[in-house]
């Protein structure tokens, strides 16, 4: 049997598909099927609450709700490399809308901004969760571009469980046995 030829994945410049961040990318992402793609990548069930939602004099790109946990989510996006301006925006929007999950989508994450989200996740999880995501577009030959959400930073479930256990007022069965032993 002769092997069939395979196509080659080729990156697509984000600005080739979305010229304007607010008008093109935000509106594309807010569509149900595209928010579903993001949901799948994160293991969430995101439902749109609003686009360009007012937070004082500012506007959050997308506000959603994770219906599986009933948690409000703020999504900030940019079609360029991360910057301090957008980091400040996502924090401001989350605090102003009482959102406990922040998603920052960008073309590329700087190491400093990835570390900032990791730091928040280490210090504040499970009460506050941050997801840093790089958006990529790929195509094979002349096919339509396909989006890929590449997770750069996410809450660490293990760390969250340890913190929850440490702050729990109830003793686990094993800890109760240790306490009895030492008493």
PDB file of C-alpha atoms in Angstrom:
ATOM      1  CA  UNK A   1       0.000   0.000   0.000  1.00  0.00           C
ATOM      2  CA  UNK A   2       1.336   3.426  -0.939  1.00  0.00           C
ATOM      3  CA  UNK A   3       1.283   5.902   1.944  1.00  0.00           C
ATOM      4  CA  UNK A   4      -1.084   8.838   1.455  1.00  0.00           C
ATOM      5  CA  UNK A   5       0.484  12.272   1.519  1.00  0.00           C
ATOM      6  CA  UNK A   6      -0.160  14.460   4.514  1.00  0.00           C
ATOM      7  CA  UNK A   7      -0.672  18.183   4.591  1.00  0.00           C
ATOM      8  CA  UNK A   8       1.573  20.560   6.486  1.00  0.00           C
ATOM      9  CA  UNK A   9       0.285  22.802   9.260  1.00  0.00           C
ATOM     10  CA  UNK A  10       1.089  26.413   8.470  1.00  0.00           C
ATOM     11  CA  UNK A  11       0.686  29.301  10.902  1.00  0.00           C
ATOM     12  CA  UNK A  12      -1.629  32.136   9.870  1.00  0.00           C
ATOM     13  CA  UNK A  13      -0.984  35.725  10.949  1.00  0.00           C
ATOM     14  CA  UNK A  14      -3.797  36.670  13.355  1.00  0.00           C
ATOM     15  CA  UNK A  15      -4.203  40.083  11.698  1.00  0.00           C
ATOM     16  CA  UNK A  16      -4.789  38.326   8.375  1.00  0.00           C
ATOM     17  CA  UNK A  17      -8.074  37.016   9.785  1.00  0.00           C
ATOM     18  CA  UNK A  18      -8.956  39.600  12.486  1.00  0.00           C
ATOM     19  CA  UNK A  19      -7.878  43.115  11.519  1.00  0.00           C
ATOM     20  CA  UNK A  20      -9.322  44.822  14.601  1.00  0.00           C
ATOM     21  CA  UNK A  21      -9.130  43.399  18.108  1.00  0.00           C
ATOM     22  CA  UNK A  22     -12.377  44.871  19.452  1.00  0.00           C
ATOM     23  CA  UNK A  23     -14.603  44.728  16.375  1.00  0.00           C
ATOM     24  CA  UNK A  24     -13.332  41.493  14.834  1.00  0.00           C
ATOM     25  CA  UNK A  25     -11.719  39.211  17.426  1.00  0.00           C
ATOM     26  CA  UNK A  26     -13.930  40.045  20.415  1.00  0.00           C
ATOM     27  CA  UNK A  27     -17.112  39.618  18.371  1.00  0.00           C
ATOM     28  CA  UNK A  28     -15.818  36.377  16.827  1.00  0.00           C
ATOM     29  CA  UNK A  29     -14.935  34.946  20.250  1.00  0.00           C
ATOM     30  CA  UNK A  30     -18.317  35.961  21.703  1.00  0.00           C
ATOM     31  CA  UNK A  31     -20.176  33.796  19.173  1.00  0.00           C
ATOM     32  CA  UNK A  32     -21.588  30.680  20.829  1.00  0.00           C
ATOM     33  CA  UNK A  33     -19.606  28.142  18.786  1.00  0.00           C
ATOM     34  CA  UNK A  34     -16.309  30.004  19.312  1.00  0.00           C
ATOM     35  CA  UNK A  35     -16.879  30.494  23.038  1.00  0.00           C
ATOM     36  CA  UNK A  36     -17.540  26.738  22.952  1.00  0.00           C
ATOM     37  CA  UNK A  37     -14.066  26.134  21.492  1.00  0.00           C
ATOM     38  CA  UNK A  38     -12.555  28.115  24.363  1.00  0.00           C
ATOM     39  CA  UNK A  39     -14.757  26.219  26.834  1.00  0.00           C
ATOM     40  CA  UNK A  40     -13.493  22.908  25.478  1.00  0.00           C
ATOM     41  CA  UNK A  41      -9.859  24.014  25.784  1.00  0.00           C
ATOM     42  CA  UNK A  42     -10.388  25.021  29.429  1.00  0.00           C
ATOM     43  CA  UNK A  43     -12.746  22.277  30.541  1.00  0.00           C
ATOM     44  CA  UNK A  44     -15.427  24.844  31.338  1.00  0.00           C
ATOM     45  CA  UNK A  45     -18.941  25.514  30.143  1.00  0.00           C
ATOM     46  CA  UNK A  46     -18.853  29.207  29.273  1.00  0.00           C
ATOM     47  CA  UNK A  47     -22.039  31.095  28.538  1.00  0.00           C
ATOM     48  CA  UNK A  48     -21.931  34.683  27.267  1.00  0.00           C
ATOM     49  CA  UNK A  49     -23.222  37.408  29.603  1.00  0.00           C
ATOM     50  CA  UNK A  50     -22.098  40.385  27.549  1.00  0.00           C
ATOM     51  CA  UNK A  51     -19.615  42.061  25.225  1.00  0.00           C
ATOM     52  CA  UNK A  52     -17.973  45.421  26.001  1.00  0.00           C
ATOM     53  CA  UNK A  53     -19.509  45.392  29.486  1.00  0.00           C
ATOM     54  CA  UNK A  54     -19.185  48.666  31.400  1.00  0.00           C
ATOM     55  CA  UNK A  55     -16.886  48.670  34.435  1.00  0.00           C
ATOM     56  CA  UNK A  56     -17.023  52.275  35.569  1.00  0.00           C
ATOM     57  CA  UNK A  57     -15.625  54.301  32.650  1.00  0.00           C
ATOM     58  CA  UNK A  58     -14.000  51.178  31.135  1.00  0.00           C
ATOM     59  CA  UNK A  59     -15.341  48.219  29.157  1.00  0.00           C
ATOM     60  CA  UNK A  60     -14.529  44.548  29.644  1.00  0.00           C
ATOM     61  CA  UNK A  61     -14.126  42.716  26.329  1.00  0.00           C
ATOM     62  CA  UNK A  62     -16.250  39.694  27.273  1.00  0.00           C
ATOM     63  CA  UNK A  63     -18.057  38.676  30.431  1.00  0.00           C
ATOM     64  CA  UNK A  64     -19.234  35.091  30.680  1.00  0.00           C
ATOM     65  CA  UNK A  65     -20.424  32.629  33.276  1.00  0.00           C
ATOM     66  CA  UNK A  66     -19.089  29.119  33.797  1.00  0.00           C
ATOM     67  CA  UNK A  67     -22.494  27.453  34.145  1.00  0.00           C
ATOM     68  CA  UNK A  68     -20.995  24.288  35.636  1.00  0.00           C
ATOM     69  CA  UNK A  69     -19.719  26.228  38.684  1.00  0.00           C
ATOM     70  CA  UNK A  70     -21.888  29.392  38.426  1.00  0.00           C
ATOM     71  CA  UNK A  71     -18.753  31.560  38.471  1.00  0.00           C
ATOM     72  CA  UNK A  72     -18.443  34.859  36.609  1.00  0.00           C
ATOM     73  CA  UNK A  73     -15.559  35.009  34.120  1.00  0.00           C
ATOM     74  CA  UNK A  74     -13.871  38.047  32.584  1.00  0.00           C
ATOM     75  CA  UNK A  75     -12.123  37.561  29.240  1.00  0.00           C
ATOM     76  CA  UNK A  76      -9.568  40.117  28.074  1.00  0.00           C
ATOM     77  CA  UNK A  77      -8.006  39.693  24.668  1.00  0.00           C
ATOM     78  CA  UNK A  78      -5.345  41.203  22.497  1.00  0.00           C
ATOM     79  CA  UNK A  79      -3.937  40.311  19.118  1.00  0.00           C
ATOM     80  CA  UNK A  80      -0.403  41.255  20.089  1.00  0.00           C
ATOM     81  CA  UNK A  81       2.141  40.247  22.724  1.00  0.00           C
ATOM     82  CA  UNK A  82       0.975  40.762  26.313  1.00  0.00           C
ATOM     83  CA  UNK A  83       1.565  44.133  27.933  1.00  0.00           C
ATOM     84  CA  UNK A  84       1.053  45.835  31.299  1.00  0.00           C
ATOM     85  CA  UNK A  85      -1.965  47.754  29.985  1.00  0.00           C
ATOM     86  CA  UNK A  86      -3.955  44.566  29.372  1.00  0.00           C
ATOM     87  CA  UNK A  87      -2.799  42.999  32.652  1.00  0.00           C
ATOM     88  CA  UNK A  88      -4.185  46.020  34.468  1.00  0.00           C
ATOM     89  CA  UNK A  89      -7.400  45.823  32.468  1.00  0.00           C
ATOM     90  CA  UNK A  90      -8.139  42.191  33.267  1.00  0.00           C
ATOM     91  CA  UNK A  91      -7.508  42.795  36.992  1.00  0.00           C
ATOM     92  CA  UNK A  92      -9.649  45.956  36.996  1.00  0.00           C
ATOM     93  CA  UNK A  93     -12.526  44.277  35.161  1.00  0.00           C
ATOM     94  CA  UNK A  94     -12.471  41.203  37.398  1.00  0.00           C
ATOM     95  CA  UNK A  95     -12.529  43.307  40.563  1.00  0.00           C
ATOM     96  CA  UNK A  96     -15.207  45.652  39.223  1.00  0.00           C
ATOM     97  CA  UNK A  97     -17.479  42.809  38.128  1.00  0.00           C
ATOM     98  CA  UNK A  98     -16.730  40.525  41.088  1.00  0.00           C
ATOM     99  CA  UNK A  99     -15.427  37.858  38.703  1.00  0.00           C
ATOM    100  CA  UNK A 100     -13.321  35.144  40.303  1.00  0.00           C
ATOM    101  CA  UNK A 101     -11.974  33.773  37.028  1.00  0.00           C
ATOM    102  CA  UNK A 102      -9.844  35.797  34.618  1.00  0.00           C
ATOM    103  CA  UNK A 103      -8.953  34.664  31.112  1.00  0.00           C
ATOM    104  CA  UNK A 104      -6.358  36.670  29.184  1.00  0.00           C
ATOM    105  CA  UNK A 105      -5.972  35.710  25.538  1.00  0.00           C
ATOM    106  CA  UNK A 106      -3.051  37.097  23.545  1.00  0.00           C
ATOM    107  CA  UNK A 107      -0.924  36.362  20.519  1.00  0.00           C
ATOM    108  CA  UNK A 108       2.093  35.772  22.770  1.00  0.00           C
ATOM    109  CA  UNK A 109       2.718  35.815  26.511  1.00  0.00           C
ATOM    110  CA  UNK A 110       5.843  37.428  27.882  1.00  0.00           C
ATOM    111  CA  UNK A 111       7.553  35.412  30.600  1.00  0.00           C
ATOM    112  CA  UNK A 112       6.827  38.206  33.107  1.00  0.00           C
ATOM    113  CA  UNK A 113       3.085  38.184  32.418  1.00  0.00           C
ATOM    114  CA  UNK A 114       2.883  34.392  32.505  1.00  0.00           C
ATOM    115  CA  UNK A 115       4.662  34.473  35.853  1.00  0.00           C
ATOM    116  CA  UNK A 116       2.262  37.151  37.143  1.00  0.00           C
ATOM    117  CA  UNK A 117      -0.701  34.858  36.420  1.00  0.00           C
ATOM    118  CA  UNK A 118       1.135  31.871  37.923  1.00  0.00           C
ATOM    119  CA  UNK A 119       1.811  33.972  41.038  1.00  0.00           C
ATOM    120  CA  UNK A 120      -1.856  34.922  41.413  1.00  0.00           C
ATOM    121  CA  UNK A 121      -2.841  31.281  40.970  1.00  0.00           C
ATOM    122  CA  UNK A 122      -0.302  30.171  43.599  1.00  0.00           C
ATOM    123  CA  UNK A 123      -1.350  32.800  46.133  1.00  0.00           C
ATOM    124  CA  UNK A 124      -5.106  33.154  45.603  1.00  0.00           C
ATOM    125  CA  UNK A 125      -6.375  29.870  44.183  1.00  0.00           C
ATOM    126  CA  UNK A 126      -9.014  28.446  44.577  1.00  0.00           C
ATOM    127  CA  UNK A 127     -10.707  31.782  45.378  1.00  0.00           C
ATOM    128  CA  UNK A 128      -9.293  33.509  42.301  1.00  0.00           C
ATOM    129  CA  UNK A 129      -8.248  31.744  39.101  1.00  0.00           C
ATOM    130  CA  UNK A 130      -6.260  33.026  36.123  1.00  0.00           C
ATOM    131  CA  UNK A 131      -5.861  31.488  32.687  1.00  0.00           C
ATOM    132  CA  UNK A 132      -3.271  32.808  30.238  1.00  0.00           C
ATOM    133  CA  UNK A 133      -3.917  31.628  26.694  1.00  0.00           C
ATOM    134  CA  UNK A 134      -2.106  32.143  23.425  1.00  0.00           C
ATOM    135  CA  UNK A 135      -4.381  32.200  20.391  1.00  0.00           C
ATOM    136  CA  UNK A 136      -2.988  30.638  17.237  1.00  0.00           C
ATOM    137  CA  UNK A 137      -4.398  30.190  13.738  1.00  0.00           C
ATOM    138  CA  UNK A 138      -3.341  27.252  11.578  1.00  0.00           C
ATOM    139  CA  UNK A 139      -4.256  25.970   8.143  1.00  0.00           C
ATOM    140  CA  UNK A 140      -3.332  23.104   5.867  1.00  0.00           C
ATOM    141  CA  UNK A 141      -2.748  24.197   2.291  1.00  0.00           C
ATOM    142  CA  UNK A 142      -5.604  26.431   1.195  1.00  0.00           C
ATOM    143  CA  UNK A 143      -7.984  25.359   3.977  1.00  0.00           C
ATOM    144  CA  UNK A 144      -9.812  27.837   6.187  1.00  0.00           C
ATOM    145  CA  UNK A 145      -7.786  28.880   9.244  1.00  0.00           C
ATOM    146  CA  UNK A 146      -8.449  26.906  12.418  1.00  0.00           C
ATOM    147  CA  UNK A 147      -8.015  28.427  15.891  1.00  0.00           C
ATOM    148  CA  UNK A 148      -5.942  26.813  18.619  1.00  0.00           C
ATOM    149  CA  UNK A 149      -6.111  27.950  22.238  1.00  0.00           C
ATOM    150  CA  UNK A 150      -2.746  27.148  23.823  1.00  0.00           C
ATOM    151  CA  UNK A 151      -2.885  27.315  27.620  1.00  0.00           C
ATOM    152  CA  UNK A 152       0.194  29.080  29.020  1.00  0.00           C
ATOM    153  CA  UNK A 153      -0.914  29.554  32.639  1.00  0.00           C
ATOM    154  CA  UNK A 154      -3.675  27.902  34.645  1.00  0.00           C
ATOM    155  CA  UNK A 155      -4.640  27.228  38.245  1.00  0.00           C
ATOM    156  CA  UNK A 156      -2.883  24.263  39.790  1.00  0.00           C
ATOM    157  CA  UNK A 157      -5.530  21.884  41.165  1.00  0.00           C
ATOM    158  CA  UNK A 158      -2.986  20.186  43.425  1.00  0.00           C
ATOM    159  CA  UNK A 159      -1.957  23.448  45.084  1.00  0.00           C
ATOM    160  CA  UNK A 160      -5.606  24.473  45.464  1.00  0.00           C
ATOM    161  CA  UNK A 161      -6.484  21.199  47.190  1.00  0.00           C
ATOM    162  CA  UNK A 162      -3.553  21.495  49.607  1.00  0.00           C
ATOM    163  CA  UNK A 163      -4.553  25.061  50.529  1.00  0.00           C
ATOM    164  CA  UNK A 164      -8.187  24.054  50.944  1.00  0.00           C
ATOM    165  CA  UNK A 165      -7.149  21.161  53.207  1.00  0.00           C
ATOM    166  CA  UNK A 166      -4.836  23.396  55.244  1.00  0.00           C
ATOM    167  CA  UNK A 167      -7.553  25.970  55.882  1.00  0.00           C
ATOM    168  CA  UNK A 168     -10.318  23.447  56.493  1.00  0.00           C
ATOM    169  CA  UNK A 169     -11.600  23.408  60.062  1.00  0.00           C
ATOM    170  CA  UNK A 170     -12.525  19.735  59.805  1.00  0.00           C
ATOM    171  CA  UNK A 171      -9.813  17.170  60.308  1.00  0.00           C
ATOM    172  CA  UNK A 172      -9.438  14.443  57.758  1.00  0.00           C
ATOM    173  CA  UNK A 173      -9.634  10.910  59.125  1.00  0.00           C
ATOM    174  CA  UNK A 174      -5.857  10.515  58.834  1.00  0.00           C
ATOM    175  CA  UNK A 175      -5.191  13.846  60.572  1.00  0.00           C
ATOM    176  CA  UNK A 176      -7.603  12.929  63.365  1.00  0.00           C
ATOM    177  CA  UNK A 177      -5.652   9.698  63.925  1.00  0.00           C
ATOM    178  CA  UNK A 178      -2.373  11.626  64.038  1.00  0.00           C
ATOM    179  CA  UNK A 179      -3.859  14.049  66.542  1.00  0.00           C
ATOM    180  CA  UNK A 180      -5.029  11.176  68.741  1.00  0.00           C
ATOM    181  CA  UNK A 181      -1.605   9.577  68.526  1.00  0.00           C
ATOM    182  CA  UNK A 182       0.232  12.744  69.581  1.00  0.00           C
ATOM    183  CA  UNK A 183      -2.267  13.536  72.338  1.00  0.00           C
TER     184      UNK A 183
END
